[in-house]
Coordinates of C-alpha atoms in Angstrom, one line a residue:
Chain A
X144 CA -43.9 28.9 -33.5
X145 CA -42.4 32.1 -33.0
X146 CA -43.5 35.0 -30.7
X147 CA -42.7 38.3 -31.4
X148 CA -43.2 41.8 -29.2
X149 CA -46.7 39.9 -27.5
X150 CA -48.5 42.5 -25.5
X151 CA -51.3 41.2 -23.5
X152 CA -53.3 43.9 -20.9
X153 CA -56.5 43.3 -18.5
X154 CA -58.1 46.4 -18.3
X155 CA -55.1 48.2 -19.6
X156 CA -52.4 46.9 -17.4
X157 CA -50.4 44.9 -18.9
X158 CA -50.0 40.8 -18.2
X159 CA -47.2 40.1 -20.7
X160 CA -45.4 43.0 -22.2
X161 CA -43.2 42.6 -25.1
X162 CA -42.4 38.9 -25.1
X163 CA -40.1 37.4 -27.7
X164 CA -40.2 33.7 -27.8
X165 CA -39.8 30.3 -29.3
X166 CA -41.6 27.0 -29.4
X167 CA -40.2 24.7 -31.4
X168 CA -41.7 20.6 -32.4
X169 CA -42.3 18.2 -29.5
X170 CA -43.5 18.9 -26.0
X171 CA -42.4 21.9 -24.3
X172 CA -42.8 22.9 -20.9
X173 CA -43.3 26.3 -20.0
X174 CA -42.4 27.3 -16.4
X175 CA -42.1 30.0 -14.0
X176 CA -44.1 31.2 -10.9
X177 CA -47.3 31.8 -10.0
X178 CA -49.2 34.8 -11.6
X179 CA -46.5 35.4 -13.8
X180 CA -48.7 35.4 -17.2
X181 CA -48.2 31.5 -18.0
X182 CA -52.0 30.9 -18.8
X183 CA -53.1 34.4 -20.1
X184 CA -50.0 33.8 -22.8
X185 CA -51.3 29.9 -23.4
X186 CA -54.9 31.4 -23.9
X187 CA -53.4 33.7 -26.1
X188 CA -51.4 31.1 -28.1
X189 CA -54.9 29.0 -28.3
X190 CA -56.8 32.3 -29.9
X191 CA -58.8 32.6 -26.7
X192 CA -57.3 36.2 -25.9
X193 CA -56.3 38.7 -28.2
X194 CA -53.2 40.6 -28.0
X195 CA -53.2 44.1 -27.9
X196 CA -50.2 44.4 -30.0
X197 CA -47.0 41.6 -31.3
X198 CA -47.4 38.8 -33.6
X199 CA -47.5 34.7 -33.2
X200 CA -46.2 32.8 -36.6
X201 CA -47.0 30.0 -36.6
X202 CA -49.9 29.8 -34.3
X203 CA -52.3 26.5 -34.0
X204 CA -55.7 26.7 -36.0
X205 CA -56.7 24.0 -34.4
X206 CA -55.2 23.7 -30.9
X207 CA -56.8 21.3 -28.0
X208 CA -56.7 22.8 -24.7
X209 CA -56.6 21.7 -21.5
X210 CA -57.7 24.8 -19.2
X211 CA -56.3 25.2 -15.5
X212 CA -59.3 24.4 -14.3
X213 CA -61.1 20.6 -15.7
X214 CA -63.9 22.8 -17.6
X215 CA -66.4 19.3 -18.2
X216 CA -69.8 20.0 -18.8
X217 CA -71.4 19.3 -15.7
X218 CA -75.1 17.5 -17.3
X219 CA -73.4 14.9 -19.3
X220 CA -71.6 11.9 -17.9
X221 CA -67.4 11.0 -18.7
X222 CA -68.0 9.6 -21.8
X223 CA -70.5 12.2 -23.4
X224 CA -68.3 14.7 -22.3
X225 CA -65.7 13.1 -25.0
X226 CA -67.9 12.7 -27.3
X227 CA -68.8 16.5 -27.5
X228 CA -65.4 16.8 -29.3
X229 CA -65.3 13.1 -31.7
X230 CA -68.5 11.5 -32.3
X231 CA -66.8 8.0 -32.6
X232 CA -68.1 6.4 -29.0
X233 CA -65.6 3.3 -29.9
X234 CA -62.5 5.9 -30.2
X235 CA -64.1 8.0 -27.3
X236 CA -64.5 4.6 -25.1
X237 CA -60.5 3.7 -26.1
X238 CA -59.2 7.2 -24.7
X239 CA -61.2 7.0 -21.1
X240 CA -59.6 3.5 -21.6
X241 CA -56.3 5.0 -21.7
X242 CA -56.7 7.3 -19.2
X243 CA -58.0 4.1 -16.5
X244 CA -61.6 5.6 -16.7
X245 CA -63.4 2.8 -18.2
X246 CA -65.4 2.4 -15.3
X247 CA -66.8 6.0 -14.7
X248 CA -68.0 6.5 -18.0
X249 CA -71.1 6.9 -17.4
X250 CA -70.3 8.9 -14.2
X251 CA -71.4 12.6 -14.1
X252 CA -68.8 15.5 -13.4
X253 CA -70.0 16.1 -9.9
X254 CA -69.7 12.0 -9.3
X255 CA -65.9 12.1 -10.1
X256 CA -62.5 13.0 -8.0
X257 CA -60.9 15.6 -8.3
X258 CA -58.0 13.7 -10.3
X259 CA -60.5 11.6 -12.4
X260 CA -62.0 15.1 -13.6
X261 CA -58.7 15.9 -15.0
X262 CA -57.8 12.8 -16.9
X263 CA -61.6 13.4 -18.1
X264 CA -60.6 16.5 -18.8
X265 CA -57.1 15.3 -20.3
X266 CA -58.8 12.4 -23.0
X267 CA -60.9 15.3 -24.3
X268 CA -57.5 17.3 -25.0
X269 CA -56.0 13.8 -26.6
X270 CA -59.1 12.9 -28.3
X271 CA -59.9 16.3 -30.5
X272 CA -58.4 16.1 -34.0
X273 CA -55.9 19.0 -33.4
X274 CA -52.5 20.7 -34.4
X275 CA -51.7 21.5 -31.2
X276 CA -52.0 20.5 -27.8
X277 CA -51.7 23.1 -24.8
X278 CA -52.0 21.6 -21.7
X279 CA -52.3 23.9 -18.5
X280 CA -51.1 22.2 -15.6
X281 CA -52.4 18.7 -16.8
X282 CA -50.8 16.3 -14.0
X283 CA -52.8 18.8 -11.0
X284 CA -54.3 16.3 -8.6
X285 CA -52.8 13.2 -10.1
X286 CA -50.8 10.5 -7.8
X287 CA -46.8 9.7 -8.5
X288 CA -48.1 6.6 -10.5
X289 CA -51.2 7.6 -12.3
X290 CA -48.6 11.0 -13.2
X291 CA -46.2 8.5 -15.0
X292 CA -48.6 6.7 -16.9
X293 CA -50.8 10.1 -18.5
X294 CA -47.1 11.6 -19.4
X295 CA -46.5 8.5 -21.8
X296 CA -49.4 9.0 -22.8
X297 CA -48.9 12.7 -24.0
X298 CA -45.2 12.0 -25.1
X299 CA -46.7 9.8 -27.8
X300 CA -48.8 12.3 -29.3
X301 CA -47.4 13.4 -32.6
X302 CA -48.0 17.3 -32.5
X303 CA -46.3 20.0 -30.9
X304 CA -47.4 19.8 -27.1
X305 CA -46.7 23.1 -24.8
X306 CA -47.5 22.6 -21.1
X307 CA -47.5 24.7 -18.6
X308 CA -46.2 23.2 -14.9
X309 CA -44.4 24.5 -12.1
X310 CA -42.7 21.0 -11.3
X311 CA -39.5 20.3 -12.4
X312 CA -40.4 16.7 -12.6
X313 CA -43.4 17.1 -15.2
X314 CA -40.0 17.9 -17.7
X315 CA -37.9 15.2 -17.3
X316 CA -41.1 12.9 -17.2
X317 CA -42.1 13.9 -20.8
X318 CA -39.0 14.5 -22.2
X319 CA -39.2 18.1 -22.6
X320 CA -37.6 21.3 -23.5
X321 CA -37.9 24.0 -20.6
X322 CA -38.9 27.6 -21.0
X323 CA -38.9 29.4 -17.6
X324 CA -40.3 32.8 -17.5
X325 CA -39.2 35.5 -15.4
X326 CA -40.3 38.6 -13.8
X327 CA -37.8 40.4 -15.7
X328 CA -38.9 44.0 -15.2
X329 CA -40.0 44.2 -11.5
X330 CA -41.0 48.0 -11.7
X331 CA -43.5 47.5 -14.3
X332 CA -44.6 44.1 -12.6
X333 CA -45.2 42.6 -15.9
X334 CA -43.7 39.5 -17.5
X335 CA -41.2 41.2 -20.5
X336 CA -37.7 40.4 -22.0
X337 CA -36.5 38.1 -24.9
X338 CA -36.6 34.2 -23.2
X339 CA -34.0 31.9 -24.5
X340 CA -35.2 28.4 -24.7
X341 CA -33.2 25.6 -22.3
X342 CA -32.6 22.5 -23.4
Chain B
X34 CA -84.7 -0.1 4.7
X35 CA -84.5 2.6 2.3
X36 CA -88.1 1.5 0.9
X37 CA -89.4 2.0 4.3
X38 CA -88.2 5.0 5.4
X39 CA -89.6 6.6 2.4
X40 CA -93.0 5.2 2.4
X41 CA -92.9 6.9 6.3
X42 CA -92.0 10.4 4.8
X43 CA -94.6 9.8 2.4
X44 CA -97.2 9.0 5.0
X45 CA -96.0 11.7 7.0
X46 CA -96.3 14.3 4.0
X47 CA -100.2 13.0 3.3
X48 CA -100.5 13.4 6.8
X49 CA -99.6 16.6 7.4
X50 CA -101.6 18.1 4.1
X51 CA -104.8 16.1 5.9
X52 CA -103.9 17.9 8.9
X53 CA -104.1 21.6 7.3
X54 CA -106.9 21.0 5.3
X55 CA -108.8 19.8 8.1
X56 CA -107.8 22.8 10.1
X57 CA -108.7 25.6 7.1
X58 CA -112.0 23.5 7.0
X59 CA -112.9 23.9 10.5
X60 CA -112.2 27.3 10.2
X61 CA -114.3 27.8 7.1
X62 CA -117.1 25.9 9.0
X63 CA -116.8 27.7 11.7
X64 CA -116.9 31.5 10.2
X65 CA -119.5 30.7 8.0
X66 CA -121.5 29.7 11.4
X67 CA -120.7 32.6 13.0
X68 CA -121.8 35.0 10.2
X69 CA -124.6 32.9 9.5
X70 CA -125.5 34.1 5.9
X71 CA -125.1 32.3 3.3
X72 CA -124.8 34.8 1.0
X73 CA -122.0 36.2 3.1
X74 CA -120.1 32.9 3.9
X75 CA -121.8 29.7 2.8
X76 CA -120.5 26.3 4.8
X77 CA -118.1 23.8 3.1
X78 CA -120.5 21.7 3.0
X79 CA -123.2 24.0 0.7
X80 CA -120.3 24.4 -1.0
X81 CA -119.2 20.9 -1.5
X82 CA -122.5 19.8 -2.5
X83 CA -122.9 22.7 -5.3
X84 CA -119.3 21.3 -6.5
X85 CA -121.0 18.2 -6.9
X86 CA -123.7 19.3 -8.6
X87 CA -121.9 20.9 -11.3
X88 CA -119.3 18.0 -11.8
X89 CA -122.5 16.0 -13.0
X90 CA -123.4 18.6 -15.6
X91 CA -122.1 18.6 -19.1
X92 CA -121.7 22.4 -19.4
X93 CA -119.3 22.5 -16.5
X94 CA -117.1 20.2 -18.3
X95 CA -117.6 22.4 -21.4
X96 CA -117.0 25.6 -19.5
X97 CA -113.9 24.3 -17.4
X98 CA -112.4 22.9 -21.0
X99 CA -113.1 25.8 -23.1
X100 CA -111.6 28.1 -20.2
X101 CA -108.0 25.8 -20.0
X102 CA -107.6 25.6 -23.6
X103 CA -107.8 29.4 -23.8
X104 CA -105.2 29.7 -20.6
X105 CA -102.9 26.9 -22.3
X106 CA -103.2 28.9 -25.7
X107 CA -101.9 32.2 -23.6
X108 CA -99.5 30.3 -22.2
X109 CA -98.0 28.4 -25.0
X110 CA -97.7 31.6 -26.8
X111 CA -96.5 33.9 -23.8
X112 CA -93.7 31.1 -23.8
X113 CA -92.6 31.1 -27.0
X114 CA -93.2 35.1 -27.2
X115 CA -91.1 35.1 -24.2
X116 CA -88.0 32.6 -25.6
X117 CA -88.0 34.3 -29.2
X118 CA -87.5 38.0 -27.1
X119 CA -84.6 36.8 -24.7
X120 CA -82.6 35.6 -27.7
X121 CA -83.7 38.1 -29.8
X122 CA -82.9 40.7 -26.7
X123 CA -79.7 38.8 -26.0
X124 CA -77.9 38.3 -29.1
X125 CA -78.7 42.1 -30.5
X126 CA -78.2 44.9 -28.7
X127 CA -80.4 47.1 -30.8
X128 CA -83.3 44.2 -29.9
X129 CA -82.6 44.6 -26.1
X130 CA -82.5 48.5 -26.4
X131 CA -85.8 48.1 -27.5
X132 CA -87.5 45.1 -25.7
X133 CA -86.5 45.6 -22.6
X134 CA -88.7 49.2 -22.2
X135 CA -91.8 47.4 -23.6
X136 CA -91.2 44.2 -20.8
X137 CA -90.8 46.6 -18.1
X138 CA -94.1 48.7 -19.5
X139 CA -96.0 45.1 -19.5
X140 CA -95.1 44.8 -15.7
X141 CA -95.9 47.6 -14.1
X142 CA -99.1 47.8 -16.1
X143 CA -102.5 46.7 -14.2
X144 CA -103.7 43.8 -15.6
X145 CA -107.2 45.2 -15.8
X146 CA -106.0 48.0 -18.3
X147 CA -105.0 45.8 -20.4
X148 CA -107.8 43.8 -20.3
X149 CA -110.2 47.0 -20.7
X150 CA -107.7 48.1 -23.8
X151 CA -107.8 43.9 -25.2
X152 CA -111.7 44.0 -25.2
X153 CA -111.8 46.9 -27.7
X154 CA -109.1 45.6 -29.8
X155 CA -109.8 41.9 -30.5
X156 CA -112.7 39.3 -29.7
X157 CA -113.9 39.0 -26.5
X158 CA -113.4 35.2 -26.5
X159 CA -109.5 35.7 -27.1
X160 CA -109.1 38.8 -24.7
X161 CA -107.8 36.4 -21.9
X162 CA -105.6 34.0 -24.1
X163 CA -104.3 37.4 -24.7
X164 CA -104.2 38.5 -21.2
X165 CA -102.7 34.9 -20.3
X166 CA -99.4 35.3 -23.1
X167 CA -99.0 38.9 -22.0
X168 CA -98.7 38.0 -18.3
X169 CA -96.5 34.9 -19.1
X170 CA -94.6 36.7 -21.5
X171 CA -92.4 39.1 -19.2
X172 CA -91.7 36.2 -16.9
X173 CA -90.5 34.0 -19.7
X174 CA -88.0 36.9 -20.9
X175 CA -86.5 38.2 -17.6
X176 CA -85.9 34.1 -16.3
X177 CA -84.6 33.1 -20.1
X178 CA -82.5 36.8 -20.4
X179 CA -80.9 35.6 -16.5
X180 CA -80.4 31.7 -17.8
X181 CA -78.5 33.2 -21.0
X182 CA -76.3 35.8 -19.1
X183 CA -75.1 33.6 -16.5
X184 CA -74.2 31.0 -18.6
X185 CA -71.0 29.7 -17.9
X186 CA -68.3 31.7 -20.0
X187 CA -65.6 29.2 -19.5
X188 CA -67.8 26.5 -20.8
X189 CA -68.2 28.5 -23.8
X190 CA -64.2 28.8 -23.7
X191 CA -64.6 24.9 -24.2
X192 CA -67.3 25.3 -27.6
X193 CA -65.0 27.6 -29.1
X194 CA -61.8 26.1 -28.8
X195 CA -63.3 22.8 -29.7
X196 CA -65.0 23.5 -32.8
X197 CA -68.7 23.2 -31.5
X198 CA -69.9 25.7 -33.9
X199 CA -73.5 27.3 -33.4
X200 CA -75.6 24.1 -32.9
X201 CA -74.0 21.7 -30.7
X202 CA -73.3 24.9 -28.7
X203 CA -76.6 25.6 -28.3
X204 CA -77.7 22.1 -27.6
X205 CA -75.0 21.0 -25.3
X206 CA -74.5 24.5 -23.3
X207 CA -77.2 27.0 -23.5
X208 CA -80.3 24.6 -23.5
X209 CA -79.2 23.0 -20.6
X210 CA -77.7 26.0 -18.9
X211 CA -80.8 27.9 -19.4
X212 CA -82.8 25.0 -18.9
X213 CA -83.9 25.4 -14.9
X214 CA -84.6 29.6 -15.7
X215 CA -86.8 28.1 -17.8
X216 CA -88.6 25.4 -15.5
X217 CA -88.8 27.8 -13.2
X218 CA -90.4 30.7 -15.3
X219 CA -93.2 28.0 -16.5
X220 CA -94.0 26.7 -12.8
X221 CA -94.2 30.2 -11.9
X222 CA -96.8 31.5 -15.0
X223 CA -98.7 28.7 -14.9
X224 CA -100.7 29.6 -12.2
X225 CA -100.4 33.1 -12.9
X226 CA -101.8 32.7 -16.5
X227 CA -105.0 30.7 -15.3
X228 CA -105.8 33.2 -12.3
X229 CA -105.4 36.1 -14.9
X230 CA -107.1 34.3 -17.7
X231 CA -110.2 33.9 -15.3
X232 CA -109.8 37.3 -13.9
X233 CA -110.0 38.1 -17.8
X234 CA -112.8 35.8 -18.2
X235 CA -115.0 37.6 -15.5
X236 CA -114.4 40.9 -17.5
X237 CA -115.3 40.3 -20.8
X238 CA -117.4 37.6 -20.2
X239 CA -116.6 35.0 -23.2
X240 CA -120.0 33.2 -24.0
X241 CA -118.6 29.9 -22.3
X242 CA -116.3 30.5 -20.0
X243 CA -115.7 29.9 -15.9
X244 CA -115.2 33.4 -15.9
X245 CA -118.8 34.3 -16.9
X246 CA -120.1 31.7 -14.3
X247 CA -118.5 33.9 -11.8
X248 CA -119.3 36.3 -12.5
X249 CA -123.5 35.2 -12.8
X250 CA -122.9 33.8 -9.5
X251 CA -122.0 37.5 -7.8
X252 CA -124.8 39.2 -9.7
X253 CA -127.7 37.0 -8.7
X254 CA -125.8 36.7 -5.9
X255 CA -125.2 33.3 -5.5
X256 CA -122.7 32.8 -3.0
X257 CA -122.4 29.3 -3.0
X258 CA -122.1 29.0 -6.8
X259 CA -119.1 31.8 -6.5
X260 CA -117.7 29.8 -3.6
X261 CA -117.9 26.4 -5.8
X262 CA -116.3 27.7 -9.3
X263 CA -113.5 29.6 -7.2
X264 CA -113.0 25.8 -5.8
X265 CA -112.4 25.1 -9.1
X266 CA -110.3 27.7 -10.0
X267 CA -107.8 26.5 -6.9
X268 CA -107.9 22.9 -7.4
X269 CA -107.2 23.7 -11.2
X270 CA -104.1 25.9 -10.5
X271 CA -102.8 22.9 -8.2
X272 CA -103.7 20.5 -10.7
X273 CA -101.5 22.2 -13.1
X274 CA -98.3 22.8 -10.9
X275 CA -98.2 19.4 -9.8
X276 CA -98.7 18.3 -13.8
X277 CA -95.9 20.5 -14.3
X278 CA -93.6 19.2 -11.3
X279 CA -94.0 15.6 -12.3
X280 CA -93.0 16.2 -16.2
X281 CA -90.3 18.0 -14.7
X282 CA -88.9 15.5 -12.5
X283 CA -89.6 12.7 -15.6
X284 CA -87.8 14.5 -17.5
X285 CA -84.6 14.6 -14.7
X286 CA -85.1 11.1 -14.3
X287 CA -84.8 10.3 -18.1
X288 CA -81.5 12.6 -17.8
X289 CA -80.4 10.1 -15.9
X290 CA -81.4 7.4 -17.3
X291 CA -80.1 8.6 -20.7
X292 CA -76.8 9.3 -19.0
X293 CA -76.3 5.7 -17.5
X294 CA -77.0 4.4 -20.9
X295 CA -73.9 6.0 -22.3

């Protein structure tokens, strides 16, 4: 996926300005600090937002997104939740399975940690038929262990994954490339500038 | 434990409603022997037995059923009226440009001109069904056009990015985001619709109707007869809410139920 010239405003101030980038195959996490533009330019990579000006080749038609925040429906339990996005309970059943939910499938949002929310939310992510996976802080809330266990669980997944963390860690547990963002034009206070990949 | 402590708050709750109908009685008694005029203020118990004079007749069966079907028929229509307007009002800009005025027209219009302006229009027998939707109507629409608003953006975030498409959308975030507006619109024109129906009722008259009993009962100017329909009129409205509650909770509890299923 390549970005080109991306301009993104809120209320004509602008979030990223100018952004050059590439994503390549495999899981890549994108980095930098807080407030820097990381989920506006994930939303805008998903079709949620819509730039003002620049260009994305190679976008996802079908992304699966895991927001920032766990974004369940709060009137239907675990497992209808994940069945809002496949209608195949057994396959739906498998993934809260996977994620060590079994048990609180038939729990309601408001009956579940903080942490269980987000592997909730994380199965519906891993569960919808996409072409793309963007995953927006997905280990938030999660203990050292449970952490390991979800990131093999995203490294198997076969299409290109982009994740947005601020822990060094999440990269080396999934086997990622690293894009950090910078606050490259301080005057403007906007996110800007070409960003090279790191391996 | 659990069962016991509950049977005590129920006790206590039965209690307590004994407690303030006692109270309002002994006040009713006792004004009523102060004034000393029936015609003025006739006792509870005047009024009691007239009640139970009239639950033995057929035509106060008649009457009472011919008078809820009409209120129902207001209702059911101001409902719908109401739910086809806020999407209408909420999906089309144009639509909203122009329902809105006419909502706002509805409420600050007395209900009596309305009635007065119904009774030359239409029948006389369906002037309060009208009156009934028309009251109902605005309430539906301003609850439903609040539900839809506030619905949760993000959630809708979630439809879109997940392929939902217009249907399941509907079904699995506005219904049941709009869905306690809703509850509370219809618990709050319920009894609204059936004291404007009868209010209608007493206007025009219907040939059988509660409405036309009441109004008999202030022209020959018998108190006790007004005293014992109103009765009815009250213990109706209650009736109705507390219909209304209990669906409502069945309905939570088969949410539930539904939900542990899964």
């Amino acid at each position: 996926m390549k970005i080109t010239n991306l301009t993104v405003s809120y209320d004509g101030m602008p979030v990223i300005d100018r952004l050059n980038l590439e994503i390549g195959d495999g899981i890549t996490c994108i980095m930098g600090e807080s407030g820097l533009g990381k989920t506006t330019l994930l939303h805008t990579i998903a079709g949620l937002i819509k730039p003002d000006s620049g260009e994305i080749e190679g976008a996802p038609v079908r992304p699966a997104v895991m927001f920032q925040e766990d974004r369940l429906l709060p009137w239907f339990s675990a497992l209808k939740n994940l069945e809002t996005v496949c209608s195949d309970t057994g396959r739906a059943l498998e993934m809260l399975r996977a994620v060590e939910l079994e048990e609180a499938s038939d729990k309601l949002p408001d009956e579940l940690s903080g942490g269980m929310k987000r592997r909730v939310a994380l199965a519906r992510t891993l569960l919808f038929d996409s072409d793309m996976l963007i995953l927006d802080e997905p280990f938030k809330g999660l203990d050292e262990a449970l952490t390991g266990r979800i990131a093999r669980l995203i490294r198997e997944v076969k299409v290109p994954v982009i994740v947005a963390t601020h822990a060094e860690s999440d990269v080396e547990l999934l086997g990622a490339k690293k894009i950090v963002l910078r606050k490259q034009d301080l005057n403007r206070e906007s996110l800007s500038g070409d960003i090279t990949p790191e391996d | 434990m659990a069962q016991t402590f509950t049977s005590k708050k129920k006790l206590n709750k039965w209690l307590k409603l004994a407690i303030a109908v006692a109270f309002w009685l002994t006040v009713w008694s006792l004004a009523s022997a102060i004034v000393d005029k029936e015609l003025l203020i006739p006792s509870p118990v005047v009024v009691a037995r007239r009640i139970g004079g009239l639950l033995f007749t057929g035509t106060f069966w008649l009457k009472t059923g011919v008078s809820l079907l009409r209120v129902l028929g207001g209702f059911l229509a101001g409902c719908v009226g109401g739910i086809l307007l806020s999407v209408l009002a909420s999906v089309w800009d144009v639509a909203d440009a122009i329902i809105s005025p006419f909502i706002r027209i509805i409420r600050s219009t007395p209900v009596t001109s309305f009635i007065i302006l119904v009774m030359l229009w239409i029948g006389y027998d369906f002037v309060p069904v009208f009156i009934a939707g028309l009251l109902v109507t605005p309430i539906f629409y301003a609850n439903l056009r609040e539900g839809i608003d506030e619905t949760d953006r993000k959630l809708l975030e979630v439809a879109y990015i997940y392929k939902f498409g217009k249907r399941k959308t509907l079904k699995a975030i506005y219904i049941p985001s709009v869905k306690p507006y809703f509850v509370s619109a219809a618990v709050t024109s319920l009894g609204l619709a059936w004291k404007a129906g009868i209010a209608a009722e007493v206007l025009c008259l219907p040939s059988i109707s509660v409405g036309r009993e009441m109004y008999y009962s202030k022209l020959y100017l018998e108190t006790p007869d007004l005293f014992a329909w109103t009765v009815v009129v009250v213990v109706f409205s209650i009736v109705f809410e507390k219909i209304f509650e209990r669906m409502v909770l069945k309905n939570k509890k088969k949410e539930v139920r539904d939900n542990e299923d899964n």
